[in-house]
Amino acid sequence: MTRQSNFIRPSDWSTTEYEEAFRLADLILQKPEEFSHSCEGKVLASLFFEPSTRTRLSFEAAFNRLGGRVIGFSDQGNTSTTKGESLSDTLRIIEGYVDLIVMRHFLEGAAFLGSQVLTKVPIINAGDGSHQHPTQTLTDLFTLHRYHKLDEDLTIGLCGDLKFGRTVHSLIEALEIFGGRNYVCISPKDLALPDHVKSKITKGKVTYVEDLSEVMGDLDVLYMTRVQKERFVSKQEYERLKDFYILDQEKMQRAKKDMIVMHPLPRVMEIEKSLDRDPRTVYFEQAHLGMYIRMSLMMRLLGVDK
Amino acid sequence: MTRQSNFIRPSDWSTTEYEEAFRLADLILQKPEEFSHSCEGKVLASLFFEPSTRTRLSFEAAFNRLGGRVIGFSDQGNTSTTKGESLSDTLRIIEGYVDLIVMRHFLEGAAFLGSQVLTKVPIINAGDGSHQHPTQTLTDLFTLHRYHKLDEDLTIGLCGDLKFGRTVHSLIEALEIFGGRNYVCISPKDLALPDHVKSKITKGKVTYVEDLSEVMGDLDVLYMTRVQKERFVSKQEYERLKDFYILDQEKMQRAKKDMIVMHPLPRVMEIEKSLDRDPRTVYFEQAHLGMYIRMSLMMRLLGVDK
Amino acid sequence: MTRQSNFIRPSDWSTTEYEEAFRLADLILQKPEEFSHSCEGKVLASLFFEPSTRTRLSFEAAFNRLGGRVIGFSDQGNTSTTKGESLSDTLRIIEGYVDLIVMRHFLEGAAFLGSQVLTKVPIINAGDGSHQHPTQTLTDLFTLHRYHKLDEDLTIGLCGDLKFGRTVHSLIEALEIFGGRNYVCISPKDLALPDHVKSKITKGKVTYVEDLSEVMGDLDVLYMTRVQKERFVSKQEYERLKDFYILDQEKMQRAKKDMIVMHPLPRVMEIEKSLDRDPRTVYFEQAHLGMYIRMSLMMRLLGVDK
């Protein structure tokens, strides 16, 4: 197995690799039954050193739908690292049991370390601390691909906590690989896009606003994220601004007919539940598509075409 | 998927639906190998927001024996609800991954809520708080069906804590659908059948006694439940009564040759272990039959005949 | 199912039974694909009343690679024993769901108890407290079999904490079944082999040394174990001795070209990581072989040849 066959960072892939993965996922969506034996006889280790139910179930459903088998654990409680074993030893042992490893870890760089010590099987980063969550980014890009072509000149609103919002940072990083887009950053000044992310925007254009309402009509895509009260500088600031970042019926009326609302989920109160019935809110479909792109990803890392 | 294809309360089903489910379960028991691929390619989400090992393993073994695949979690520790996500959002996401959901939840009505928000896949109530546990009732009825015909005029002893014993309440409710039976309620006065259950007995006949020994000889079926010390009004009452509700060799000698002893389990000390060898004690077989009726139930909700 | 079809202690098996199990495991290693359906339609209960990730994943990967299905739990948190149910009741219920049980329990003799109460399915002891861990011994013997023939007259170094090291005790016990070997016990005097193990050595020869370096050149096999600081009588003793039991490049230079270094793992600091690249260190391969001998064991207990 060569190093390239791991999936650690969104930037590990070229546009070609993304497009091939999307094409395969499109095929699976079209005729799932034709892929129900693609990974028969293969075993996946689903290693969640910190819980992440949604991501774990998405991977495990995906691999089962390919006919593969899954073993693993859902939190660190049940791991031998408690006996003082190093992570690399644990991974070296487990690679002797399985064909593919999916790992979520609370430490930054854990998956990269894995890719360095593993010699027989590929590893997928299902999130390493607050650092990367590349299969969420893959899900987001695949959703864009399903609703708009990725070569379109899209205007994408990024709304909420853009300072700490890991998924937004990764999404921008990945979109730059595709030539960049028009990013409209919608956030309080104190929760604006950090410089290390800004510096990565070399192809796209960025504008900054404080109030979602202002720009609602311009957007082809609105990517919502959570805004946590405790992240505001003061209670007054929170009270002044919070409604700017809550998507409701009234704001939705200003939106284009074919715009889409995405959200990495979990959603708390930043999107009114009544909007779930609006065909333009696609976050549940987005989670659904995440399973198919993970099927595609795992097939590619295992080198199975069909 | 129509609302009816969920299984939330024992009263959701008519006698016909029960009888069809029993017939299918009988067939599976006869030739299990003929059903080992019935749910191939299907994925079950086994969502236990509170632990219930026996019920969970019964469902998971059942679905695996039908060739299906299982994902899920065994307690709330590993769920995104900890991030403040609503139960309905969690279920909306998971229905994008699977074909069927089995849910145990600590909140009353949780499964019913699920049946209201899910749009693509059926849901089975594996217990919602102290409210309902319909697949236990299904197991109890199927056991009766295997040992006696359900149209027989049976005398059924219900022994132990009839005030708080959820399984007894559900069993009576379900038996009333089948025209009722002769119920002999055997309990301390303070742990007698509550009025809201009595009021549901419109077809069957009920008698009340304090001591199991008195009625042992009249019973076709004895349904035992746990009696917890702390439920008695006083230590004296407990000491005076406890032996009335412990099944031992001596009481068993008064029983009919073809009567059966059932218990939802876990059993603590209300049945002497030595009686496990008595062919009339069928509680372990009852648990075994529970797996087959769950296979039947899941096949029916998925609309697979064979 | 007869009592013999359980696997509770290494001494349960004769040399013939070990050799047949090894022969089958050799076949599986050669052509795994030919066994990928051997346990199709069978269900394994993987019951870990205390966590042991490595052992659990090894069993679960093994059974999945045979086409079987796995249900179970990974720690006691999720078990009905919390409701005061006896272990034997729990096992009686679960045997109604499955074809084979693998159990790890924190209580000595738990697996033996299981073998007494189960009437339908075989049980494998995956470790009972500090008492036995027979499938680790099986793994160790199979590794010896793969690198040396078991009838060779081997000199085996046993290094580290030989007083509390359960795996060493079981290994010696098992090797005695094969006519014994030359055991070189390398440990501090205070952590020497206890008398109850010495007394079992009737066929092999034993010598005792304090320093690994002295004997390095004589060994065909070096079986390393952990030495815990707190096990030494004094800090001074620890400082004086610790280096004697740490395998490093320098000691490795004195070793034979074809000697092998084994370790039950987890390894903490008793073997320098740089030695992982030395072809003579086989502990990761040993873990890998453990999966195959478990496949062989489970096939034998289920009575499937192919």
Short mmCIF file of N, CA and C in Angstrom, two decimals, chain A residues 128-219:
data_model
loop_
_atom_site.label_atom_id
_atom_site.label_comp_id
_atom_site.label_asym_id
_atom_site.label_seq_id
_atom_site.Cartn_x
_atom_site.Cartn_y
_atom_site.Cartn_z
N ASP A 128 -9.51 14.34 13.59
CA ASP A 128 -8.43 14.31 14.59
C ASP A 128 -8.49 15.60 15.40
N GLY A 129 -9.02 15.49 16.59
CA GLY A 129 -9.18 16.64 17.48
C GLY A 129 -9.94 17.75 16.76
N SER A 130 -9.50 18.96 16.95
CA SER A 130 -10.20 20.10 16.32
C SER A 130 -9.53 20.43 14.99
N HIS A 131 -8.70 19.51 14.51
CA HIS A 131 -7.83 19.77 13.38
C HIS A 131 -8.54 19.58 12.03
N GLN A 132 -8.79 18.32 11.66
CA GLN A 132 -9.37 18.03 10.35
C GLN A 132 -10.54 17.06 10.49
N HIS A 133 -11.46 17.13 9.55
CA HIS A 133 -12.55 16.16 9.45
C HIS A 133 -12.84 15.98 7.96
N PRO A 134 -11.86 15.40 7.24
CA PRO A 134 -11.90 15.41 5.77
C PRO A 134 -13.12 14.74 5.15
N THR A 135 -13.71 13.72 5.82
CA THR A 135 -14.87 13.09 5.17
C THR A 135 -16.12 13.96 5.31
N GLN A 136 -16.11 14.91 6.26
CA GLN A 136 -17.21 15.90 6.29
C GLN A 136 -17.06 16.82 5.08
N THR A 137 -15.82 17.23 4.81
CA THR A 137 -15.56 18.09 3.66
C THR A 137 -15.92 17.36 2.36
N LEU A 138 -15.58 16.07 2.31
CA LEU A 138 -15.91 15.25 1.15
C LEU A 138 -17.42 15.22 0.96
N THR A 139 -18.14 15.08 2.07
CA THR A 139 -19.61 15.08 2.04
C THR A 139 -20.14 16.41 1.53
N ASP A 140 -19.55 17.50 2.02
CA ASP A 140 -20.00 18.84 1.61
C ASP A 140 -19.76 19.06 0.11
N LEU A 141 -18.58 18.68 -0.37
CA LEU A 141 -18.26 18.85 -1.79
C LEU A 141 -19.18 17.98 -2.65
N PHE A 142 -19.42 16.76 -2.22
CA PHE A 142 -20.27 15.85 -2.98
C PHE A 142 -21.70 16.40 -3.04
N THR A 143 -22.14 17.03 -1.95
CA THR A 143 -23.48 17.63 -1.94
C THR A 143 -23.52 18.78 -2.95
N LEU A 144 -22.49 19.63 -2.96
CA LEU A 144 -22.41 20.71 -3.96
C LEU A 144 -22.46 20.11 -5.37
N HIS A 145 -21.69 19.04 -5.57
CA HIS A 145 -21.64 18.38 -6.88
C HIS A 145 -23.01 17.86 -7.30
N ARG A 146 -23.82 17.38 -6.32
CA ARG A 146 -25.13 16.82 -6.66
C ARG A 146 -26.13 17.92 -7.01
N TYR A 147 -25.99 19.10 -6.41
CA TYR A 147 -27.00 20.15 -6.61
C TYR A 147 -26.57 21.20 -7.62
N HIS A 148 -25.27 21.45 -7.70
CA HIS A 148 -24.72 22.37 -8.71
C HIS A 148 -23.52 21.64 -9.31
N LYS A 149 -23.15 21.96 -10.53
CA LYS A 149 -21.89 21.39 -11.03
C LYS A 149 -20.76 22.12 -10.30
N LEU A 150 -19.67 21.40 -10.05
CA LEU A 150 -18.59 22.01 -9.28
C LEU A 150 -17.78 23.03 -10.07
N ASP A 151 -18.03 23.10 -11.40
CA ASP A 151 -17.29 24.12 -12.16
C ASP A 151 -18.10 25.42 -12.29
N GLU A 152 -19.34 25.41 -11.77
CA GLU A 152 -20.13 26.65 -11.78
C GLU A 152 -19.44 27.75 -10.97
N ASP A 153 -19.76 28.96 -11.28
CA ASP A 153 -19.22 30.10 -10.55
C ASP A 153 -20.20 30.46 -9.42
N LEU A 154 -20.12 29.70 -8.33
CA LEU A 154 -21.11 29.81 -7.26
C LEU A 154 -20.80 30.90 -6.25
N THR A 155 -21.86 31.47 -5.67
CA THR A 155 -21.72 32.36 -4.53
C THR A 155 -22.17 31.60 -3.29
N ILE A 156 -21.22 31.36 -2.39
CA ILE A 156 -21.46 30.50 -1.24
C ILE A 156 -21.41 31.30 0.06
N GLY A 157 -22.52 31.35 0.76
CA GLY A 157 -22.56 32.03 2.05
C GLY A 157 -22.10 31.09 3.15
N LEU A 158 -21.18 31.58 3.97
CA LEU A 158 -20.69 30.79 5.10
C LEU A 158 -21.12 31.54 6.35
N CYS A 159 -22.04 30.99 7.11
CA CYS A 159 -22.70 31.75 8.16
C CYS A 159 -22.50 31.15 9.55
N GLY A 160 -22.16 32.00 10.51
CA GLY A 160 -22.08 31.59 11.91
C GLY A 160 -20.71 31.83 12.51
N ASP A 161 -20.23 30.85 13.23
CA ASP A 161 -18.93 30.97 13.89
C ASP A 161 -17.83 30.55 12.92
N LEU A 162 -17.27 31.53 12.20
CA LEU A 162 -16.26 31.22 11.18
C LEU A 162 -14.86 31.20 11.77
N LYS A 163 -14.76 31.58 13.04
CA LYS A 163 -13.44 31.60 13.69
C LYS A 163 -13.06 30.17 14.12
N PHE A 164 -14.00 29.49 14.81
CA PHE A 164 -13.70 28.16 15.34
C PHE A 164 -14.30 27.03 14.50
N GLY A 165 -15.10 27.38 13.50
CA GLY A 165 -15.82 26.38 12.72
C GLY A 165 -14.89 25.59 11.79
N ARG A 166 -14.42 24.46 12.28
CA ARG A 166 -13.48 23.61 11.53
C ARG A 166 -13.99 23.25 10.14
N THR A 167 -15.29 22.92 10.04
CA THR A 167 -15.81 22.43 8.76
C THR A 167 -15.73 23.51 7.69
N VAL A 168 -15.96 24.77 8.09
CA VAL A 168 -15.88 25.88 7.13
C VAL A 168 -14.44 26.05 6.63
N HIS A 169 -13.48 25.97 7.53
CA HIS A 169 -12.07 26.11 7.14
C HIS A 169 -11.70 25.04 6.10
N SER A 170 -12.06 23.79 6.39
CA SER A 170 -11.72 22.70 5.47
C SER A 170 -12.43 22.87 4.13
N LEU A 171 -13.69 23.31 4.18
CA LEU A 171 -14.47 23.47 2.95
C LEU A 171 -13.80 24.50 2.04
N ILE A 172 -13.41 25.63 2.61
CA ILE A 172 -12.73 26.67 1.82
C ILE A 172 -11.44 26.11 1.22
N GLU A 173 -10.66 25.46 2.08
CA GLU A 173 -9.39 24.87 1.63
C GLU A 173 -9.62 23.97 0.41
N ALA A 174 -10.68 23.15 0.50
CA ALA A 174 -10.96 22.21 -0.59
C ALA A 174 -11.48 22.93 -1.83
N LEU A 175 -12.34 23.93 -1.64
CA LEU A 175 -12.90 24.66 -2.79
C LEU A 175 -11.79 25.37 -3.56
N GLU A 176 -10.74 25.79 -2.85
CA GLU A 176 -9.62 26.44 -3.53
C GLU A 176 -8.95 25.49 -4.53
N ILE A 177 -8.97 24.19 -4.20
CA ILE A 177 -8.43 23.20 -5.15
C ILE A 177 -9.23 23.25 -6.45
N PHE A 178 -10.52 23.57 -6.33
CA PHE A 178 -11.40 23.64 -7.51
C PHE A 178 -11.46 25.05 -8.10
N GLY A 179 -10.47 25.88 -7.84
CA GLY A 179 -10.41 27.21 -8.45
C GLY A 179 -11.08 28.31 -7.65
N GLY A 180 -11.57 27.94 -6.45
CA GLY A 180 -12.15 28.96 -5.59
C GLY A 180 -13.55 29.37 -6.01
N ARG A 181 -14.25 30.08 -5.13
CA ARG A 181 -15.62 30.55 -5.39
C ARG A 181 -15.78 31.94 -4.80
N ASN A 182 -16.98 32.50 -4.95
CA ASN A 182 -17.28 33.75 -4.24
C ASN A 182 -17.76 33.40 -2.85
N TYR A 183 -16.92 33.65 -1.85
CA TYR A 183 -17.30 33.35 -0.47
C TYR A 183 -17.89 34.58 0.18
N VAL A 184 -19.09 34.45 0.72
CA VAL A 184 -19.65 35.54 1.51
C VAL A 184 -19.62 35.11 2.97
N CYS A 185 -18.74 35.72 3.73
CA CYS A 185 -18.57 35.35 5.14
C CYS A 185 -19.52 36.15 6.00
N ILE A 186 -20.43 35.45 6.68
CA ILE A 186 -21.47 36.10 7.47
C ILE A 186 -21.24 35.73 8.94
N SER A 187 -20.71 36.68 9.72
CA SER A 187 -20.39 36.38 11.12
C SER A 187 -20.17 37.67 11.90
N PRO A 188 -20.23 37.57 13.26
CA PRO A 188 -19.82 38.71 14.07
C PRO A 188 -18.33 38.97 13.82
N LYS A 189 -17.91 40.23 13.93
CA LYS A 189 -16.50 40.55 13.69
C LYS A 189 -15.58 39.69 14.54
N ASP A 190 -16.01 39.43 15.79
CA ASP A 190 -15.15 38.68 16.71
C ASP A 190 -15.06 37.19 16.36
N LEU A 191 -15.98 36.74 15.48
CA LEU A 191 -15.95 35.31 15.10
C LEU A 191 -15.67 35.18 13.60
N ALA A 192 -14.89 36.16 13.07
CA ALA A 192 -14.60 36.19 11.64
C ALA A 192 -13.56 35.13 11.27
N LEU A 193 -13.44 34.88 9.98
CA LEU A 193 -12.49 33.92 9.44
C LEU A 193 -11.07 34.27 9.92
N PRO A 194 -10.34 33.33 10.52
CA PRO A 194 -8.98 33.63 10.99
C PRO A 194 -8.00 33.80 9.82
N ASP A 195 -6.90 34.50 10.07
CA ASP A 195 -5.94 34.83 9.00
C ASP A 195 -5.36 33.58 8.34
N HIS A 196 -5.10 32.52 9.14
CA HIS A 196 -4.47 31.33 8.53
C HIS A 196 -5.38 30.70 7.47
N VAL A 197 -6.69 30.97 7.58
CA VAL A 197 -7.61 30.46 6.54
C VAL A 197 -7.67 31.47 5.39
N LYS A 198 -7.81 32.77 5.74
CA LYS A 198 -7.82 33.81 4.71
C LYS A 198 -6.65 33.63 3.77
N SER A 199 -5.47 33.37 4.35
CA SER A 199 -4.24 33.29 3.56
C SER A 199 -4.31 32.16 2.53
N LYS A 200 -5.21 31.20 2.74
CA LYS A 200 -5.32 30.08 1.80
C LYS A 200 -6.21 30.43 0.61
N ILE A 201 -6.96 31.55 0.73
CA ILE A 201 -7.85 31.94 -0.36
C ILE A 201 -7.05 32.70 -1.41
N THR A 202 -6.61 31.98 -2.46
CA THR A 202 -5.76 32.61 -3.48
C THR A 202 -6.52 32.75 -4.79
N LYS A 203 -7.56 31.91 -4.97
CA LYS A 203 -8.30 31.94 -6.24
C LYS A 203 -9.68 32.55 -6.09
N GLY A 204 -10.34 32.28 -4.96
CA GLY A 204 -11.70 32.78 -4.75
C GLY A 204 -11.72 34.24 -4.31
N LYS A 205 -12.95 34.82 -4.31
CA LYS A 205 -13.14 36.19 -3.81
C LYS A 205 -13.90 36.13 -2.49
N VAL A 206 -13.59 37.03 -1.56
CA VAL A 206 -14.27 37.03 -0.27
C VAL A 206 -14.90 38.38 0.03
N THR A 207 -16.11 38.35 0.55
CA THR A 207 -16.71 39.56 1.12
C THR A 207 -17.17 39.24 2.54
N TYR A 208 -17.28 40.25 3.37
CA TYR A 208 -17.63 40.06 4.78
C TYR A 208 -18.86 40.88 5.14
N VAL A 209 -19.85 40.26 5.77
CA VAL A 209 -21.01 41.00 6.28
C VAL A 209 -21.36 40.49 7.67
N GLU A 210 -22.14 41.29 8.38
CA GLU A 210 -22.54 40.90 9.74
C GLU A 210 -23.93 40.28 9.78
N ASP A 211 -24.78 40.65 8.81
CA ASP A 211 -26.18 40.23 8.87
C ASP A 211 -26.56 39.37 7.67
N LEU A 212 -27.03 38.17 7.95
CA LEU A 212 -27.41 37.22 6.90
C LEU A 212 -28.47 37.81 5.95
N SER A 213 -29.43 38.55 6.52
CA SER A 213 -30.55 39.08 5.71
C SER A 213 -30.06 39.85 4.50
N GLU A 214 -29.08 40.70 4.71
CA GLU A 214 -28.54 41.56 3.65
C GLU A 214 -28.23 40.82 2.36
N VAL A 215 -27.60 39.62 2.52
CA VAL A 215 -27.03 38.94 1.36
C VAL A 215 -27.83 37.73 0.91
N MET A 216 -28.90 37.45 1.64
CA MET A 216 -29.68 36.22 1.40
C MET A 216 -29.98 36.03 -0.09
N GLY A 217 -30.37 37.11 -0.76
CA GLY A 217 -30.80 37.02 -2.16
C GLY A 217 -29.69 36.70 -3.14
N ASP A 218 -28.44 36.89 -2.74
CA ASP A 218 -27.31 36.71 -3.67
C ASP A 218 -26.78 35.28 -3.69
N LEU A 219 -27.18 34.48 -2.69
CA LEU A 219 -26.52 33.19 -2.47
C LEU A 219 -27.05 32.06 -3.34
#
